[in-house]
mmCIF file of C-alpha atoms in Angstrom:
data_model
loop_
_atom_site.group_PDB
_atom_site.id
_atom_site.type_symbol
_atom_site.label_atom_id
_atom_site.label_comp_id
_atom_site.label_asym_id
_atom_site.label_seq_id
_atom_site.Cartn_x
_atom_site.Cartn_y
_atom_site.Cartn_z
ATOM 1 C CA LEU A 1152 57.898 27.368 -46.905
ATOM 2 C CA GLY A 1153 58.067 26.344 -50.548
ATOM 3 C CA LEU A 1154 56.339 23.024 -49.948
ATOM 4 C CA VAL A 1155 54.022 21.464 -52.526
ATOM 5 C CA VAL A 1156 51.712 18.451 -52.564
ATOM 6 C CA PRO A 1157 52.774 16.427 -55.606
ATOM 7 C CA ASN A 1158 50.269 13.598 -55.241
ATOM 8 C CA ILE A 1159 47.256 12.543 -53.188
ATOM 9 C CA ILE A 1160 46.242 8.910 -52.662
ATOM 10 C CA GLY A 1161 43.679 8.450 -53.778
ATOM 11 C CA LEU A 1162 40.500 7.512 -55.563
ATOM 12 C CA TRP A 1163 39.395 4.197 -54.094
ATOM 13 C CA ASP A 1164 36.427 2.224 -55.475
ATOM 14 C CA CYS A 1165 36.494 4.473 -58.532
ATOM 15 C CA MET A 1166 36.133 1.645 -61.089
ATOM 16 C CA PRO A 1167 33.148 -0.381 -59.835
ATOM 17 C CA PRO A 1168 32.203 -3.609 -61.621
ATOM 18 C CA GLU A 1169 28.540 -2.710 -62.103
ATOM 19 C CA GLU A 1170 26.917 0.155 -63.964
ATOM 20 C CA SER A 1171 24.514 0.747 -61.096
ATOM 21 C CA LEU A 1172 27.432 1.612 -58.798
ATOM 22 C CA ARG A 1173 28.908 4.263 -61.083
ATOM 23 C CA PRO A 1174 26.977 7.320 -59.803
ATOM 24 C CA GLN A 1175 28.062 6.667 -56.230
ATOM 25 C CA ALA A 1176 31.658 6.052 -57.347
ATOM 26 C CA VAL A 1177 31.742 9.283 -59.365
ATOM 27 C CA GLU A 1178 30.376 11.289 -56.459
ATOM 28 C CA GLY A 1179 32.946 9.839 -54.088
ATOM 29 C CA ALA A 1180 35.753 10.512 -56.562
ATOM 30 C CA LYS A 1181 34.643 14.112 -57.034
ATOM 31 C CA HIS A 1182 34.634 14.690 -53.280
ATOM 32 C CA ARG A 1183 38.170 13.328 -52.938
ATOM 33 C CA MET A 1184 39.372 15.379 -55.900
ATOM 34 C CA GLU A 1185 37.944 18.541 -54.376
ATOM 35 C CA ARG A 1186 39.697 17.810 -51.101
ATOM 36 C CA GLY A 1187 42.960 17.227 -52.950
ATOM 37 C CA ALA A 1188 42.616 20.397 -54.990
ATOM 38 C CA ALA A 1189 41.860 22.355 -51.813
ATOM 39 C CA VAL A 1190 45.346 21.611 -50.465
ATOM 40 C CA GLY A 1191 46.975 22.359 -53.807
ATOM 41 C CA ALA A 1192 47.648 18.782 -54.889
ATOM 42 C CA ARG A 1193 48.901 18.544 -58.458
ATOM 43 C CA CYS A 1194 47.778 14.965 -58.956
ATOM 44 C CA ILE A 1195 45.514 12.329 -57.446
ATOM 45 C CA ALA A 1196 45.914 8.588 -57.911
ATOM 46 C CA ALA A 1197 43.117 6.495 -59.386
ATOM 47 C CA ILE A 1198 43.458 3.027 -57.881
ATOM 48 C CA PRO A 1199 41.636 0.390 -60.004
ATOM 49 C CA THR A 1200 39.332 -0.783 -57.258
ATOM 50 C CA PRO A 1201 37.346 -2.664 -56.112
ATOM 51 C CA ASP A 1202 40.161 -5.123 -56.805
ATOM 52 C CA ARG A 1203 39.136 -8.198 -58.781
ATOM 53 C CA ASP A 1204 40.632 -10.765 -61.113
ATOM 54 C CA ASP A 1205 38.390 -9.927 -64.026
ATOM 55 C CA ILE A 1206 38.798 -6.157 -64.264
ATOM 56 C CA GLY A 1207 38.819 -5.380 -67.978
ATOM 57 C CA ILE A 1208 41.220 -2.918 -69.594
ATOM 58 C CA GLU A 1209 38.520 -1.345 -71.777
ATOM 59 C CA TRP A 1210 36.112 -0.980 -68.859
ATOM 60 C CA ALA A 1211 38.819 0.512 -66.667
ATOM 61 C CA ALA A 1212 39.896 2.839 -69.490
ATOM 62 C CA ASP A 1213 36.331 4.117 -69.866
ATOM 63 C CA ARG A 1214 36.119 4.777 -66.136
ATOM 64 C CA TYR A 1215 39.523 6.442 -66.161
ATOM 65 C CA ARG A 1216 38.504 8.710 -69.039
ATOM 66 C CA GLU A 1217 35.542 9.895 -66.981
ATOM 67 C CA LEU A 1218 37.822 10.545 -64.010
ATOM 68 C CA LEU A 1219 40.203 12.574 -66.160
ATOM 69 C CA GLU A 1220 37.376 14.816 -67.322
ATOM 70 C CA LEU A 1221 36.125 15.211 -63.772
ATOM 71 C CA GLY A 1222 39.654 16.065 -62.660
ATOM 72 C CA ARG A 1223 39.897 18.828 -65.256
ATOM 73 C CA GLN A 1224 36.665 20.310 -63.937
ATOM 74 C CA VAL A 1225 37.971 20.228 -60.374
ATOM 75 C CA GLY A 1226 41.498 21.321 -61.266
ATOM 76 C CA ILE A 1227 43.577 18.221 -60.479
ATOM 77 C CA ARG A 1228 45.356 15.671 -62.678
ATOM 78 C CA VAL A 1229 44.279 12.040 -62.326
ATOM 79 C CA ALA A 1230 46.879 9.274 -62.693
ATOM 80 C CA VAL A 1231 46.410 5.494 -62.800
ATOM 81 C CA GLU A 1232 48.274 3.607 -60.084
ATOM 82 C CA PHE A 1233 48.990 -0.132 -60.188
ATOM 83 C CA VAL A 1234 49.330 -2.015 -56.902
ATOM 84 C CA GLY A 1235 51.744 -4.915 -56.787
ATOM 85 C CA PHE A 1236 49.768 -7.136 -54.391
ATOM 86 C CA PHE A 1237 46.426 -6.684 -56.185
ATOM 87 C CA ARG A 1238 44.842 -9.548 -58.091
ATOM 88 C CA GLY A 1239 43.793 -7.178 -60.876
ATOM 89 C CA VAL A 1240 45.917 -4.221 -61.940
ATOM 90 C CA HIS A 1241 49.271 -5.091 -60.388
ATOM 91 C CA ARG A 1242 51.675 -4.579 -63.290
ATOM 92 C CA LEU A 1243 53.117 -1.550 -65.058
ATOM 93 C CA GLY A 1244 52.001 -2.764 -68.479
ATOM 94 C CA THR A 1245 48.388 -3.210 -67.428
ATOM 95 C CA ALA A 1246 48.207 0.272 -65.928
ATOM 96 C CA ALA A 1247 49.870 1.717 -69.035
ATOM 97 C CA ALA A 1248 47.315 -0.058 -71.233
ATOM 98 C CA ILE A 1249 44.449 1.463 -69.249
ATOM 99 C CA ALA A 1250 45.936 4.940 -69.582
ATOM 100 C CA ILE A 1251 46.626 4.509 -73.302
ATOM 101 C CA GLU A 1252 43.178 3.088 -74.067
ATOM 102 C CA ALA A 1253 41.575 6.058 -72.306
ATOM 103 C CA ASP A 1254 42.677 8.053 -75.380
ATOM 104 C CA ASP A 1255 43.083 11.259 -73.416
ATOM 105 C CA PRO A 1256 46.006 13.709 -73.628
ATOM 106 C CA ASP A 1257 46.193 14.012 -69.830
ATOM 107 C CA ALA A 1258 46.424 10.256 -69.193
ATOM 108 C CA CYS A 1259 49.374 9.328 -66.982
ATOM 109 C CA LEU A 1260 50.642 6.914 -64.342
ATOM 110 C CA VAL A 1261 51.843 6.833 -60.778
ATOM 111 C CA CYS A 1262 54.941 4.626 -60.694
ATOM 112 C CA ASP A 1263 56.150 3.024 -57.473
ATOM 113 C CA THR A 1264 59.395 1.091 -57.065
ATOM 114 C CA PHE A 1265 57.809 -1.197 -54.456
ATOM 115 C CA HIS A 1266 54.926 -2.088 -56.752
ATOM 116 C CA LEU A 1267 57.239 -2.611 -59.744
ATOM 117 C CA TYR A 1268 59.045 -5.267 -57.725
ATOM 118 C CA ARG A 1269 56.117 -6.723 -55.769
ATOM 119 C CA GLY A 1270 53.910 -7.126 -58.842
ATOM 120 C CA GLY A 1271 56.627 -8.688 -60.969
ATOM 121 C CA SER A 1272 56.932 -5.968 -63.598
ATOM 122 C CA GLY A 1273 60.642 -5.455 -63.048
ATOM 123 C CA PHE A 1274 62.449 -2.223 -63.788
ATOM 124 C CA ARG A 1275 63.444 -2.299 -67.449
ATOM 125 C CA GLY A 1276 59.971 -1.709 -68.861
ATOM 126 C CA ILE A 1277 60.083 1.900 -67.704
ATOM 127 C CA ARG A 1278 62.490 2.586 -70.563
ATOM 128 C CA GLN A 1279 59.646 2.082 -73.049
ATOM 129 C CA LEU A 1280 57.684 5.062 -71.719
ATOM 130 C CA ARG A 1281 58.067 8.806 -72.052
ATOM 131 C CA GLY A 1282 58.944 10.670 -68.909
ATOM 132 C CA SER A 1283 55.892 12.907 -69.251
ATOM 133 C CA PHE A 1284 53.687 9.791 -69.009
ATOM 134 C CA LEU A 1285 54.687 9.480 -65.331
ATOM 135 C CA ALA A 1286 53.018 12.025 -63.069
ATOM 136 C CA VAL A 1287 55.011 11.047 -59.993
ATOM 137 C CA CYS A 1288 57.327 8.261 -58.888
ATOM 138 C CA HIS A 1289 57.029 6.836 -55.390
ATOM 139 C CA PHE A 1290 60.495 5.896 -54.236
ATOM 140 C CA ASN A 1291 61.453 3.257 -51.684
ATOM 141 C CA ASP A 1292 63.436 0.064 -51.242
ATOM 142 C CA VAL A 1293 62.684 -3.456 -50.013
ATOM 143 C CA PRO A 1294 64.653 -5.978 -47.928
ATOM 144 C CA ALA A 1295 65.815 -9.375 -49.184
ATOM 145 C CA PHE A 1296 63.315 -11.015 -46.820
ATOM 146 C CA PRO A 1297 60.324 -11.615 -46.828
ATOM 147 C CA PRO A 1298 60.163 -13.171 -50.310
ATOM 148 C CA GLN A 1299 58.921 -11.009 -53.166
ATOM 149 C CA ASP A 1300 55.428 -12.499 -53.247
ATOM 150 C CA GLN A 1301 54.957 -12.006 -49.500
ATOM 151 C CA LEU A 1302 55.985 -8.368 -49.196
ATOM 152 C CA THR A 1303 53.507 -5.930 -47.699
ATOM 153 C CA ASP A 1304 53.449 -2.140 -47.541
ATOM 154 C CA GLY A 1305 54.979 -2.306 -44.078
ATOM 155 C CA ASP A 1306 58.131 -3.907 -45.480
ATOM 156 C CA ARG A 1307 59.151 -0.793 -47.437
ATOM 157 C CA ILE A 1308 62.458 0.663 -46.301
ATOM 158 C CA MET A 1309 64.624 3.673 -47.078
ATOM 159 C CA PRO A 1310 66.192 4.025 -50.543
ATOM 160 C CA GLY A 1311 69.566 2.332 -50.743
ATOM 161 C CA ASP A 1312 68.971 0.110 -47.707
ATOM 162 C CA GLY A 1313 67.595 -2.825 -49.693
ATOM 163 C CA ILE A 1314 67.933 -4.870 -52.865
ATOM 164 C CA LEU A 1315 66.180 -2.804 -55.549
ATOM 165 C CA PRO A 1316 68.255 -1.477 -58.494
ATOM 166 C CA LEU A 1317 67.431 2.118 -57.664
ATOM 167 C CA THR A 1318 70.574 3.708 -59.073
ATOM 168 C CA GLN A 1319 69.994 2.284 -62.556
ATOM 169 C CA PHE A 1320 66.279 3.020 -62.239
ATOM 170 C CA VAL A 1321 67.022 6.705 -61.642
ATOM 171 C CA ARG A 1322 69.305 6.746 -64.667
ATOM 172 C CA ASP A 1323 66.521 5.227 -66.737
ATOM 173 C CA LEU A 1324 64.077 7.844 -65.481
ATOM 174 C CA TRP A 1325 66.477 10.561 -66.560
ATOM 175 C CA SER A 1326 67.007 8.900 -69.941
ATOM 176 C CA ILE A 1327 63.272 9.005 -70.754
ATOM 177 C CA GLY A 1328 62.999 12.634 -69.691
ATOM 178 C CA PHE A 1329 61.197 12.203 -66.397
ATOM 179 C CA ALA A 1330 61.090 15.563 -64.644
ATOM 180 C CA GLY A 1331 58.379 14.888 -62.084
ATOM 181 C CA PRO A 1332 58.833 14.437 -58.353
ATOM 182 C CA LEU A 1333 60.371 11.471 -56.591
ATOM 183 C CA SER A 1334 58.179 10.985 -53.542
ATOM 184 C CA LEU A 1335 59.630 8.989 -50.650
ATOM 185 C CA GLU A 1336 56.996 6.478 -49.594
ATOM 186 C CA THR A 1337 57.591 4.125 -46.699
ATOM 187 C CA PHE A 1338 55.125 2.539 -44.303
ATOM 188 C CA HIS A 1339 57.590 0.830 -41.999
ATOM 189 C CA ARG A 1340 56.288 0.829 -38.433
ATOM 190 C CA GLU A 1341 59.743 1.555 -37.065
ATOM 191 C CA HIS A 1342 59.489 4.943 -38.767
ATOM 192 C CA TRP A 1343 56.097 5.603 -37.182
ATOM 193 C CA ALA A 1344 57.628 5.374 -33.717
ATOM 194 C CA ARG A 1345 60.259 8.019 -34.437
ATOM 195 C CA ASP A 1346 60.157 11.786 -34.625
ATOM 196 C CA PRO A 1347 58.778 12.655 -38.078
ATOM 197 C CA ARG A 1348 61.468 15.259 -38.687
ATOM 198 C CA SER A 1349 64.180 12.688 -38.007
ATOM 199 C CA VAL A 1350 62.576 10.264 -40.460
ATOM 200 C CA ALA A 1351 62.230 13.005 -43.074
ATOM 201 C CA ARG A 1352 65.882 14.032 -42.721
ATOM 202 C CA GLU A 1353 67.035 10.441 -43.064
ATOM 203 C CA GLY A 1354 64.773 9.905 -46.055
ATOM 204 C CA ILE A 1355 66.050 13.000 -47.861
ATOM 205 C CA ARG A 1356 69.662 12.077 -47.141
ATOM 206 C CA LYS A 1357 69.281 8.522 -48.422
ATOM 207 C CA LEU A 1358 67.245 9.521 -51.454
ATOM 208 C CA ARG A 1359 69.867 12.122 -52.399
ATOM 209 C CA ALA A 1360 72.598 9.507 -51.949
ATOM 210 C CA VAL A 1361 70.922 7.336 -54.591
ATOM 211 C CA LEU A 1362 70.621 10.333 -56.911
ATOM 212 C CA ASP A 1363 74.294 11.172 -56.382
ATOM 213 C CA MET A 1364 75.308 7.607 -57.216
ATOM 214 C CA ALA A 1365 73.174 7.682 -60.352
ATOM 215 C CA GLY A 1366 74.759 10.941 -61.431
ATOM 216 C CA SER A 1367 78.295 9.816 -60.769
ATOM 217 C CA GLY A 1368 77.877 6.878 -63.141
#
């Protein structure tokens, strides 16, 4: 049917705080990578977890470098993902620093409009990156309420239905040469109660509307 799997989420607990936990973390990551590769996933997200305040960029970069090498062996690209409501890696710049310090040609990021807003990064920093540095962009919107620092995954809504500057964000993605997939990502419970095909059709229509607005400007 021409469908592809652009991204799998993900590698949890892949950056443990103690050396003694590394073998178990590596084994778990390998298993998840193999499962992702088995369904043809192009990329898998490395989430800097367990989440903690004191996660170090150099430590995380070393762990990420190991994951990248393991991904090459398995046949799947590994991308760092920041999570806006984490205590540790919740900003675009921190995730970018981890990927850069890994000193690996395959280093890249998963970017998510929800996490850009929720974690306080904002949307202009994306202009400082190359498009090829982004493996995939998760695309969604948020409502005006709850407040920014109280948003949860379940508050994500369809593109164009909220307050995020998605039209300009798309233009910025194009300006840096981003050619990867935009992946609609919502966890709103209202969507769970509906027919999946209806939700998918609405999501495609609203995502394309944002792209059309970006192109018309």
